[in-house]
Amino acid sequence: MRHIVVPALVISSFGLNATVGADLPFIEVDPTMTTAFRERGTHKPFVSVGVNYFDPETGWAPKVWQQFDEHRVREHLRLIAEQGFNTIRVFVTVVSFEREAGKLTAEGADKFARLLDICREHAIYVIPTGPELWEGTPEWYKGRDRFADDGMLEAEASWWREFAGRFTDNPVIFAYDLANEPMVAWNTPAMHKKWNAWLEAKYGSAEKMAAAWKLPAEKVKPLGNVSIPPNTPARGDLKLLDYQRFREHIGGEWVRRMTQAIRSVDTNHMITVGHIQWASPVMLPSVWHYAGFDLEAETQYTDFTTVHFYPLDYPRPCDSPEGVPANAIYLQALLKDCSMGEPLTIGEFNWYGGGGLQGQAGWELPEKPVEHQVEWCATLLDVSRGRVCGWLNWGFADTPTARDISRWSGCWTTDLQLKPWGRAFGAFARESARQPLPARPFDPWLTGVPFDRDLALTDPAVGNEYRQQLRAAAAQPH
C-alpha cells in the first residue's frame, strides 16, 4: 500500500497433509491455466492466498527490519499458517538492505534469511518487495529519480543481482516483486532530458513532431528543448498522450533492466511488479496519477501481473449501501483492463472494520463495526474468483500507529484476535487450496461498453464517464 500452523499439519494449496518443515517446491507459472500456479516437478496446482506481512508493533511506517523480533515474527507466522494462508508479501527496505548504493547490506540479508527459515517451517511462501523507503531514505537516494536517473537504475540493477544471487536456490521465495506501487515521476531533470531524447528518436525533426501533434510548426519548440506538458486534463491532446507513452517507456525500461539483472543470476523464481490501481486509467484522480506502465508490454519481462485494489470509487462501501456494487463494477473493469494473457494476482486489497479515521493522511473513514470489513472483501472475492490466481490481504493485523486504512484492515486485531474477515478469508484460503476455480469470462455488460484508454490518459473524466456507463449497463436485465 502507498503508499498458520496446525501443530502437525499445514493447510496449503499444495496439499492438505503437507508436513510442517518439509522442503517446499519452487512455484512456477502453469501454462495450461490462469487461475492457479503450480509446483515445479509435481505440477500440483498452487493458489496464492495470504497477507501483506509487517509486525504491527514496529511503528508507522513499520520498521520491519530495524525492529525485527524473531519471537514475535514466529508467533505471527504460526497464526497465519493456522488459518490456511500460504503466502506473505514483505517489504525489503533501502535503509536495511541497501545502505550503500547498489550493494546488498549483509545484516538485512541475514534477517531476511531468518524470515525464510521460519516461513519454511510453516510452509509459507514469501514475496519480497522493494527495495522501498519504509524505514527512511539514505543520503545517496535523496532527491533522485528512481526510474529515470541512470545512476539509480544501475544501482538498483546491481542490488537485485546481489539479492537474487544470494537467494537463487531458496524455494521459499514465491516471486520477486520489483516495487510496491511504482509511479513514474512527472517532471524531473532526468525526465526532461530523456523526454527530448525519446522525441528525437521517435520523430527525428520538429516538423514531423508538430504534424503528429496536429500543431503549427511555430508552436513547437526545437527538439532538445521541448517542454514537459502540464499535468492537467486536456482531452485528446496528442502531446500529452505522447508524454504518457513516454512515461510508459521509462517504466518499461526500468522493468526490463531489473528483470534482466535478476535473470542473470536467478532463473528459479518468478518476477512481477506490485502495481497500484492507477496503473489502469479506468479510474484516475488526476492525469499525473497514471502510474506510467504499459502492462501489456511488461509481460515480455514478467511472469505474472499484479495489481492492487481498494474500493475508492464513490460512493465507497462506508458511504452508502450502493458503494459495494459500485466498486464491484469498478473492480471488474480494472481486472479486465489488467488482464494481459498471463496470470493475474491481487497483491493488495482490503477495507476496514472495527473503527474509523478522521483526517489522517487524507483518509476520512467513518466509524464502522468490525463486520463492515467483511461485506466489501467478500464481494471482492466473488468478483475476482476465476479471474485471478492470488489474493493478498493488506495487512496481517490492525496497526495501532498507522495513519491510513492499515489501522483497521488486518485479519487480526491489534491484540491478535482473529477478526470476522480473517475467519472468512481463512475459509476461502482452505477452499481455494482444494480446487482452483475454472477461468471465468467477464460479464457481458462489461464487454459491451467500449473504453477509450488513450483518451482516458489525457482526461480522467473519460474513466469516470466509462464507469457510469458500466453502472447503467449492469443495471439492465440480462
Coordinates of C-alpha atoms in Angstrom, one line a residue:
M1 CA 0.0 0.0 0.0
R2 CA 1.2 4.0 -0.6
H3 CA 1.8 4.1 -0.4
I4 CA -0.7 -20.6 10.2
V5 CA 0.4 -23.6 11.7
V6 CA -1.6 -26.5 12.7
P7 CA 0.8 -28.4 15.1
A8 CA 1.2 -31.4 12.8
L9 CA -0.2 -30.3 9.5
V10 CA -0.2 -27.2 7.4
I11 CA -3.2 -26.5 5.2
S12 CA -1.8 -25.2 1.9
S13 CA -2.6 -25.2 -1.7
F14 CA -0.1 -27.9 -2.5
G15 CA -1.9 -30.4 -0.3
L16 CA -3.7 -30.6 3.0
N17 CA -1.3 -33.1 4.5
A18 CA 2.0 -31.2 3.9
T19 CA 4.2 -31.8 6.9
V20 CA 5.5 -28.7 8.8
G21 CA 9.1 -28.1 7.9
A22 CA 9.1 -30.2 4.8
D23 CA 11.1 -28.8 1.8
L24 CA 8.9 -26.6 -0.3
P25 CA 8.9 -26.9 -4.1
F26 CA 9.6 -23.9 -6.3
I27 CA 6.4 -22.4 -7.7
E28 CA 6.1 -21.6 -11.4
V29 CA 3.5 -20.4 -13.9
D30 CA 1.2 -23.1 -15.2
P31 CA 1.0 -22.6 -19.0
T32 CA -2.3 -24.5 -19.1
M33 CA -4.4 -22.2 -16.8
T34 CA -4.6 -18.7 -15.4
T35 CA -6.4 -19.5 -12.1
A36 CA -3.5 -21.2 -10.4
F37 CA 0.2 -21.5 -10.4
R38 CA 1.8 -25.0 -10.0
E39 CA 4.5 -26.8 -8.1
R40 CA 7.7 -27.4 -10.1
G41 CA 8.0 -31.1 -10.7
T42 CA 4.7 -32.4 -9.4
H43 CA 2.6 -29.8 -11.3
K44 CA 0.1 -29.7 -8.4
P45 CA -1.9 -26.5 -8.5
F46 CA -0.9 -23.7 -6.2
V47 CA -3.3 -20.8 -5.4
S48 CA -1.5 -18.0 -3.6
V49 CA -3.7 -16.7 -0.7
G50 CA -2.3 -14.8 2.3
V51 CA -1.4 -11.4 3.7
N52 CA 1.0 -8.5 3.3
Y53 CA 3.1 -9.0 6.4
F54 CA 4.6 -6.4 8.8
D55 CA 4.8 -6.6 12.5
P56 CA 2.1 -4.2 13.9
E57 CA 4.3 -3.4 16.9
T58 CA 7.1 -1.7 14.9
G59 CA 5.6 1.8 14.4
W60 CA 4.4 3.6 11.3
A61 CA 5.7 3.3 8.7
P62 CA 6.7 -0.1 10.1
K63 CA 10.4 -0.6 11.0
V64 CA 10.1 -4.2 9.8
W65 CA 13.8 -4.9 9.8
Q66 CA 15.2 -2.4 12.2
Q67 CA 12.9 -3.8 14.9
F68 CA 12.9 -7.4 13.7
D69 CA 11.8 -9.6 16.6
E70 CA 12.2 -13.2 15.7
H71 CA 9.9 -14.4 18.6
R72 CA 7.0 -12.1 17.6
V73 CA 7.5 -12.9 13.9
R74 CA 7.4 -16.7 14.6
E75 CA 4.2 -16.3 16.6
H76 CA 2.6 -14.2 13.8
L77 CA 3.5 -16.8 11.2
R78 CA 2.0 -19.5 13.3
L79 CA -1.3 -17.7 13.3
I80 CA -1.1 -17.1 9.6
A81 CA -0.5 -20.7 8.9
E82 CA -3.2 -21.9 11.2
Q83 CA -5.8 -20.1 9.0
G84 CA -4.6 -21.9 5.9
F85 CA -2.7 -18.9 4.3
N86 CA 0.3 -20.0 2.2
T87 CA 1.9 -16.7 1.1
I88 CA 3.2 -13.5 2.7
R89 CA 4.4 -10.4 0.9
V90 CA 7.1 -8.3 2.8
F91 CA 8.9 -5.1 2.0
V92 CA 12.6 -5.0 1.9
T93 CA 13.9 -1.5 2.6
V94 CA 16.7 0.6 1.3
V95 CA 17.9 1.5 4.7
S96 CA 18.3 -2.1 5.9
F97 CA 19.2 -3.8 2.6
E98 CA 21.0 -1.1 0.5
R99 CA 22.8 1.3 2.8
E100 CA 25.4 1.7 0.1
A101 CA 24.1 2.3 -3.4
G102 CA 23.9 -1.0 -5.4
K103 CA 25.3 -3.1 -2.5
L104 CA 23.3 -5.7 -0.6
T105 CA 23.7 -5.0 3.2
A106 CA 24.7 -8.2 4.9
E107 CA 22.7 -7.5 8.1
G108 CA 19.5 -7.1 6.2
A109 CA 20.1 -10.1 4.0
D110 CA 20.8 -12.3 7.1
K111 CA 17.5 -11.2 8.7
F112 CA 15.6 -12.0 5.5
A113 CA 17.3 -15.4 5.5
R114 CA 16.0 -16.0 9.1
L115 CA 12.5 -15.0 8.0
L116 CA 12.7 -17.5 5.1
D117 CA 13.7 -20.2 7.6
I118 CA 10.7 -19.5 9.8
C119 CA 8.4 -19.5 6.8
R120 CA 9.8 -22.8 5.6
E121 CA 8.9 -24.3 9.0
H122 CA 5.3 -23.2 8.4
A123 CA 5.1 -24.0 4.7
I124 CA 4.6 -20.3 3.9
Y125 CA 6.0 -18.7 0.7
V126 CA 7.4 -15.2 0.7
I127 CA 7.2 -12.4 -1.9
P128 CA 10.0 -9.8 -1.2
T129 CA 9.1 -6.4 -2.5
G130 CA 11.4 -3.5 -2.9
P131 CA 13.8 -2.0 -2.1
E132 CA 11.4 0.5 -0.6
L133 CA 11.7 3.6 1.8
W134 CA 9.6 2.5 4.7
E135 CA 12.5 2.7 7.2
G136 CA 13.8 6.0 5.8
T137 CA 15.8 7.5 2.9
P138 CA 19.6 7.3 2.9
E139 CA 21.6 10.3 1.7
W140 CA 22.7 8.7 -1.6
Y141 CA 19.0 8.2 -2.5
K142 CA 17.6 11.6 -1.7
G143 CA 16.4 13.9 -4.5
R144 CA 17.0 11.3 -7.2
D145 CA 14.6 9.8 -9.8
R146 CA 14.4 6.1 -9.3
F147 CA 13.1 5.4 -12.7
A148 CA 14.8 7.9 -15.0
D149 CA 18.2 8.6 -13.3
D150 CA 20.7 6.3 -15.0
G151 CA 22.8 6.1 -11.8
M152 CA 19.8 5.0 -9.8
L153 CA 18.9 2.4 -12.4
E154 CA 22.4 0.9 -12.4
A155 CA 22.5 0.9 -8.6
E156 CA 19.1 -0.9 -8.3
A157 CA 20.0 -3.4 -11.0
S158 CA 23.3 -4.1 -9.2
W159 CA 21.4 -4.6 -5.9
W160 CA 18.9 -7.0 -7.5
R161 CA 21.8 -9.1 -8.9
E162 CA 23.3 -9.4 -5.4
F163 CA 19.9 -10.1 -3.7
A164 CA 18.7 -12.6 -6.2
G165 CA 22.1 -14.2 -6.4
R166 CA 22.1 -14.7 -2.6
F167 CA 18.7 -16.4 -2.6
T168 CA 18.5 -18.0 -6.0
D169 CA 18.3 -21.6 -4.7
N170 CA 15.8 -20.9 -1.9
P171 CA 12.4 -22.3 -2.9
V172 CA 10.6 -20.4 0.0
I173 CA 10.6 -17.3 -2.2
F174 CA 7.5 -17.4 -4.3
A175 CA 8.4 -14.5 -6.6
Y176 CA 10.3 -11.2 -6.7
D177 CA 8.1 -8.1 -6.7
L178 CA 10.2 -5.4 -8.2
A179 CA 8.5 -2.5 -6.4
N180 CA 5.5 -1.5 -4.3
E181 CA 3.1 0.6 -6.4
P182 CA 5.7 2.3 -8.6
M183 CA 4.8 5.5 -10.3
V184 CA 6.9 7.2 -12.9
A185 CA 7.6 10.9 -12.0
W186 CA 6.1 13.7 -14.0
N187 CA 8.7 16.4 -14.1
T188 CA 12.3 15.9 -13.0
P189 CA 15.6 16.9 -14.7
A190 CA 16.2 13.3 -15.8
M191 CA 12.7 13.0 -17.2
H192 CA 13.1 16.3 -19.2
K193 CA 16.4 15.1 -20.7
K194 CA 15.0 11.6 -21.6
W195 CA 11.7 13.1 -22.9
N196 CA 13.6 15.1 -25.5
A197 CA 15.8 12.1 -26.4
W198 CA 12.7 10.0 -26.8
L199 CA 11.1 12.6 -29.1
E200 CA 14.3 12.8 -31.2
A201 CA 14.3 9.0 -31.7
K202 CA 10.6 8.9 -32.5
Y203 CA 10.2 11.9 -34.8
G204 CA 13.6 13.0 -35.9
S205 CA 12.5 16.5 -36.6
A206 CA 10.3 19.3 -35.1
E207 CA 8.3 19.4 -38.3
K208 CA 7.3 15.7 -38.0
M209 CA 6.6 16.1 -34.3
A210 CA 4.3 19.1 -35.0
A211 CA 2.4 17.2 -37.7
A212 CA 1.9 14.3 -35.3
W213 CA 0.6 16.6 -32.6
K214 CA -1.6 18.5 -35.2
L215 CA 0.1 21.8 -34.2
P216 CA 1.5 24.6 -36.4
A217 CA 5.3 24.2 -36.6
E218 CA 5.8 27.6 -35.0
K219 CA 4.0 26.3 -31.8
V220 CA 6.5 23.5 -31.3
K221 CA 10.0 24.1 -29.8
P222 CA 13.1 22.6 -31.4
L223 CA 14.0 19.1 -30.4
G224 CA 16.1 19.1 -27.4
N225 CA 14.2 21.9 -25.8
V226 CA 10.6 20.5 -25.8
S227 CA 8.9 21.2 -22.5
I228 CA 7.0 18.7 -20.4
P229 CA 3.3 19.2 -20.8
P230 CA 1.3 20.4 -17.8
N231 CA -0.1 17.6 -15.6
T232 CA -3.7 18.8 -16.1
P233 CA -6.5 17.3 -18.1
A234 CA -6.5 18.0 -21.8
R235 CA -8.8 15.6 -23.5
G236 CA -7.4 14.3 -26.8
D237 CA -4.2 16.4 -26.5
L238 CA -1.7 14.5 -28.6
K239 CA 1.4 15.9 -26.9
L240 CA 0.0 14.9 -23.5
L241 CA -0.7 11.4 -24.9
D242 CA 2.8 11.2 -26.2
Y243 CA 4.1 12.1 -22.8
Q244 CA 2.1 9.4 -21.1
R245 CA 3.5 7.0 -23.7
F246 CA 7.0 8.3 -22.9
R247 CA 6.3 7.6 -19.2
E248 CA 5.4 4.1 -20.1
H249 CA 8.7 3.8 -22.0
I250 CA 10.6 4.9 -18.8
G251 CA 8.6 2.5 -16.7
G252 CA 9.2 -0.3 -19.2
E253 CA 12.9 0.3 -19.4
W254 CA 13.1 0.0 -15.6
V255 CA 11.2 -3.3 -15.6
R256 CA 13.5 -4.6 -18.4
R257 CA 16.7 -3.7 -16.6
M258 CA 15.6 -5.1 -13.2
T259 CA 14.3 -8.4 -14.7
Q260 CA 17.5 -8.8 -16.8
A261 CA 19.6 -8.2 -13.7
I262 CA 17.7 -10.9 -11.8
R263 CA 17.7 -13.3 -14.6
S264 CA 21.4 -13.0 -15.0
V265 CA 21.8 -14.8 -11.6
D266 CA 18.4 -16.5 -10.9
T267 CA 16.1 -18.4 -13.2
N268 CA 14.4 -20.3 -10.4
H269 CA 11.9 -17.6 -9.3
M270 CA 9.1 -15.7 -10.9
I271 CA 9.1 -11.9 -11.3
T272 CA 6.2 -9.5 -11.0
V273 CA 5.5 -5.8 -10.2
G274 CA 3.1 -4.7 -7.5
H275 CA 1.1 -2.1 -9.4
I276 CA -1.1 0.5 -7.9
Q277 CA -4.6 0.6 -9.2
W278 CA -3.7 3.8 -11.1
A279 CA -1.8 1.6 -13.5
S280 CA -5.2 1.4 -15.2
P281 CA -6.9 4.6 -16.4
V282 CA -10.3 3.1 -15.6
M283 CA -10.2 5.5 -12.6
L284 CA -7.6 8.2 -12.1
P285 CA -7.7 11.0 -9.5
S286 CA -5.7 13.2 -11.9
V287 CA -3.6 13.0 -15.1
W288 CA -0.4 12.6 -13.3
H289 CA -1.8 9.8 -11.1
Y290 CA -1.5 7.4 -14.1
A291 CA 1.4 5.2 -12.9
G292 CA 3.2 5.2 -16.3
F293 CA 3.4 1.4 -17.0
D294 CA 2.3 -0.4 -20.1
L295 CA 1.1 -3.7 -18.5
E296 CA 0.8 -5.5 -21.9
A297 CA 4.3 -4.6 -22.9
E298 CA 5.5 -5.6 -19.5
T299 CA 4.5 -9.2 -20.0
Q300 CA 7.6 -9.8 -22.1
Y301 CA 9.6 -9.5 -18.9
T302 CA 7.4 -10.5 -16.0
D303 CA 5.9 -14.0 -15.2
F304 CA 2.6 -12.7 -13.9
T305 CA 0.8 -9.4 -13.5
T306 CA 0.0 -7.9 -10.1
V307 CA -2.4 -5.1 -9.3
H308 CA -3.7 -3.6 -6.0
F309 CA -7.2 -2.7 -5.4
Y310 CA -9.1 -0.6 -2.8
P311 CA -12.8 0.4 -3.2
L312 CA -12.2 4.1 -3.8
D313 CA -14.9 4.9 -6.3
Y314 CA -17.8 6.9 -5.0
P315 CA -19.8 6.1 -3.1
R316 CA -17.4 4.0 -1.1
P317 CA -18.7 1.0 0.8
C318 CA -18.6 3.1 4.0
D319 CA -20.6 5.9 2.4
S320 CA -23.8 4.1 1.5
P321 CA -25.1 0.6 0.6
E322 CA -24.6 1.5 -3.1
G323 CA -20.8 1.6 -2.5
V324 CA -20.4 -2.1 -2.7
P325 CA -22.0 -2.7 -6.1
A326 CA -20.4 0.5 -7.5
N327 CA -16.9 -0.7 -6.5
A328 CA -17.7 -4.2 -7.7
I329 CA -18.2 -2.7 -11.1
Y330 CA -15.0 -0.7 -10.9
L331 CA -13.1 -3.8 -9.8
Q332 CA -14.3 -6.0 -12.6
A333 CA -13.5 -3.2 -15.1
L334 CA -10.0 -2.9 -13.7
L335 CA -9.4 -6.6 -13.8
K336 CA -10.4 -6.7 -17.4
D337 CA -8.1 -3.8 -18.2
C338 CA -5.2 -5.5 -16.4
S339 CA -5.8 -9.0 -17.9
M340 CA -2.9 -9.4 -20.3
G341 CA -2.9 -13.1 -21.1
E342 CA -0.6 -14.0 -18.2
P343 CA -1.7 -14.9 -14.7
L344 CA -3.1 -12.0 -12.7
T345 CA -3.0 -11.6 -8.9
I346 CA -4.4 -9.1 -6.5
G347 CA -1.3 -8.2 -4.5
E348 CA -3.1 -5.9 -2.0
F349 CA -6.7 -5.5 -1.2
N350 CA -8.9 -4.8 1.8
W351 CA -11.3 -2.5 3.5
Y352 CA -11.7 -1.7 7.2
G353 CA -13.7 -2.7 10.2
G354 CA -13.6 -2.0 14.0
G355 CA -13.0 1.8 14.0
G356 CA -12.6 4.8 11.7
L357 CA -10.2 7.5 10.7
Q358 CA -10.8 11.3 10.7
G359 CA -8.5 13.3 8.5
Q360 CA -5.4 11.2 9.0
A361 CA -3.1 11.2 5.9
G362 CA -6.0 12.2 3.7
W363 CA -8.2 9.3 5.0
E364 CA -11.8 10.1 6.1
L365 CA -13.4 6.9 7.2
P366 CA -16.5 6.9 9.5
E367 CA -16.6 4.6 12.4
K368 CA -17.8 1.1 11.4
P369 CA -18.2 -2.1 13.2
V370 CA -15.7 -5.0 12.7
E371 CA -18.2 -6.8 10.4
H372 CA -18.2 -3.9 7.9
Q373 CA -14.9 -5.2 6.6
V374 CA -16.4 -8.5 5.5
E375 CA -19.1 -7.1 3.3
W376 CA -16.7 -5.5 0.8
C377 CA -13.9 -8.0 1.0
A378 CA -16.3 -10.9 0.4
T379 CA -17.6 -9.1 -2.7
L380 CA -14.1 -8.7 -4.0
L381 CA -13.6 -12.4 -3.7
D382 CA -16.8 -13.1 -5.5
V383 CA -15.9 -10.7 -8.4
S384 CA -12.4 -12.0 -8.8
R385 CA -12.9 -15.7 -8.4
G386 CA -12.0 -17.4 -11.7
R387 CA -10.3 -14.3 -12.9
V388 CA -7.2 -14.1 -10.7
C389 CA -4.9 -16.7 -9.1
G390 CA -3.8 -14.9 -6.0
W391 CA -5.1 -12.7 -3.2
L392 CA -3.1 -10.9 -0.5
N393 CA -4.8 -9.0 2.2
W394 CA -3.4 -5.7 3.4
G395 CA -2.1 -6.4 6.1
F396 CA -1.7 -9.1 8.8
A397 CA -3.1 -7.3 11.9
D398 CA -4.6 -3.9 12.7
T399 CA -1.7 -1.5 13.3
P400 CA -2.3 0.9 16.2
T401 CA 0.1 3.6 15.0
A402 CA -1.0 3.6 11.3
R403 CA -2.3 6.8 9.8
D404 CA -4.1 5.1 6.9
I405 CA -6.5 2.2 6.4
S406 CA -3.9 -0.1 7.8
R407 CA -5.2 0.9 11.3
W408 CA -8.2 -1.3 10.8
S409 CA -7.6 -3.5 7.8
G410 CA -5.9 -6.6 9.4
C411 CA -7.2 -10.1 9.5
W412 CA -6.4 -10.0 13.2
T413 CA -6.9 -7.2 15.8
T414 CA -4.0 -5.4 17.4
D415 CA -4.1 -7.9 20.3
L416 CA -4.0 -10.8 17.7
Q417 CA -7.7 -11.8 18.0
L418 CA -9.0 -13.2 14.7
K419 CA -11.5 -10.8 13.1
P420 CA -14.6 -11.9 11.3
W421 CA -12.9 -11.1 8.0
G422 CA -9.8 -13.1 9.0
R423 CA -12.0 -16.1 9.7
A424 CA -13.9 -15.8 6.3
F425 CA -10.7 -15.2 4.4
G426 CA -9.1 -18.2 6.0
A427 CA -12.0 -20.4 5.0
F428 CA -11.6 -19.0 1.5
A429 CA -7.9 -19.9 1.5
R430 CA -8.6 -23.5 2.6
E431 CA -11.3 -23.9 0.0
S432 CA -9.1 -22.5 -2.8
A433 CA -6.4 -24.9 -1.8
R434 CA -8.6 -27.9 -2.6
Q435 CA -9.7 -27.0 -6.1
P436 CA -8.7 -24.0 -8.2
L437 CA -11.7 -22.5 -10.0
P438 CA -12.0 -22.7 -13.8
A439 CA -11.4 -19.5 -15.7
R440 CA -14.5 -17.3 -15.8
P441 CA -15.2 -14.7 -18.5
F442 CA -16.1 -11.1 -17.7
D443 CA -19.7 -10.2 -17.6
P444 CA -21.4 -9.3 -20.9
W445 CA -22.4 -5.8 -19.7
L446 CA -18.7 -5.1 -19.2
T447 CA -17.5 -6.3 -22.6
G448 CA -20.3 -4.5 -24.4
V449 CA -19.2 -1.0 -23.3
P450 CA -16.2 0.4 -25.2
F451 CA -13.4 2.1 -23.3
D452 CA -11.0 4.6 -25.0
R453 CA -7.8 4.2 -23.0
D454 CA -5.9 6.8 -25.0
L455 CA -8.5 9.4 -24.3
A456 CA -8.6 8.4 -20.6
L457 CA -4.8 9.0 -20.3
T458 CA -5.4 12.7 -21.2
D459 CA -8.5 13.2 -19.1
P460 CA -9.6 11.2 -16.1
A461 CA -13.2 12.3 -16.7
V462 CA -13.2 9.7 -19.5
G463 CA -12.8 7.0 -17.0
N464 CA -15.5 8.5 -14.8
E465 CA -17.9 8.5 -17.7
Y466 CA -17.0 4.9 -18.6
R467 CA -17.7 3.7 -15.1
Q468 CA -21.1 5.5 -15.1
Q469 CA -21.9 3.8 -18.4
L470 CA -21.0 0.4 -16.9
R471 CA -23.3 1.0 -13.9
A472 CA -26.1 1.7 -16.3
A473 CA -25.3 -1.4 -18.4
A474 CA -25.1 -3.6 -15.3
A475 CA -28.5 -2.4 -14.1
Q476 CA -30.2 -3.6 -17.3
P477 CA -31.8 -7.1 -17.3
H478 CA -29.5 -9.8 -18.7

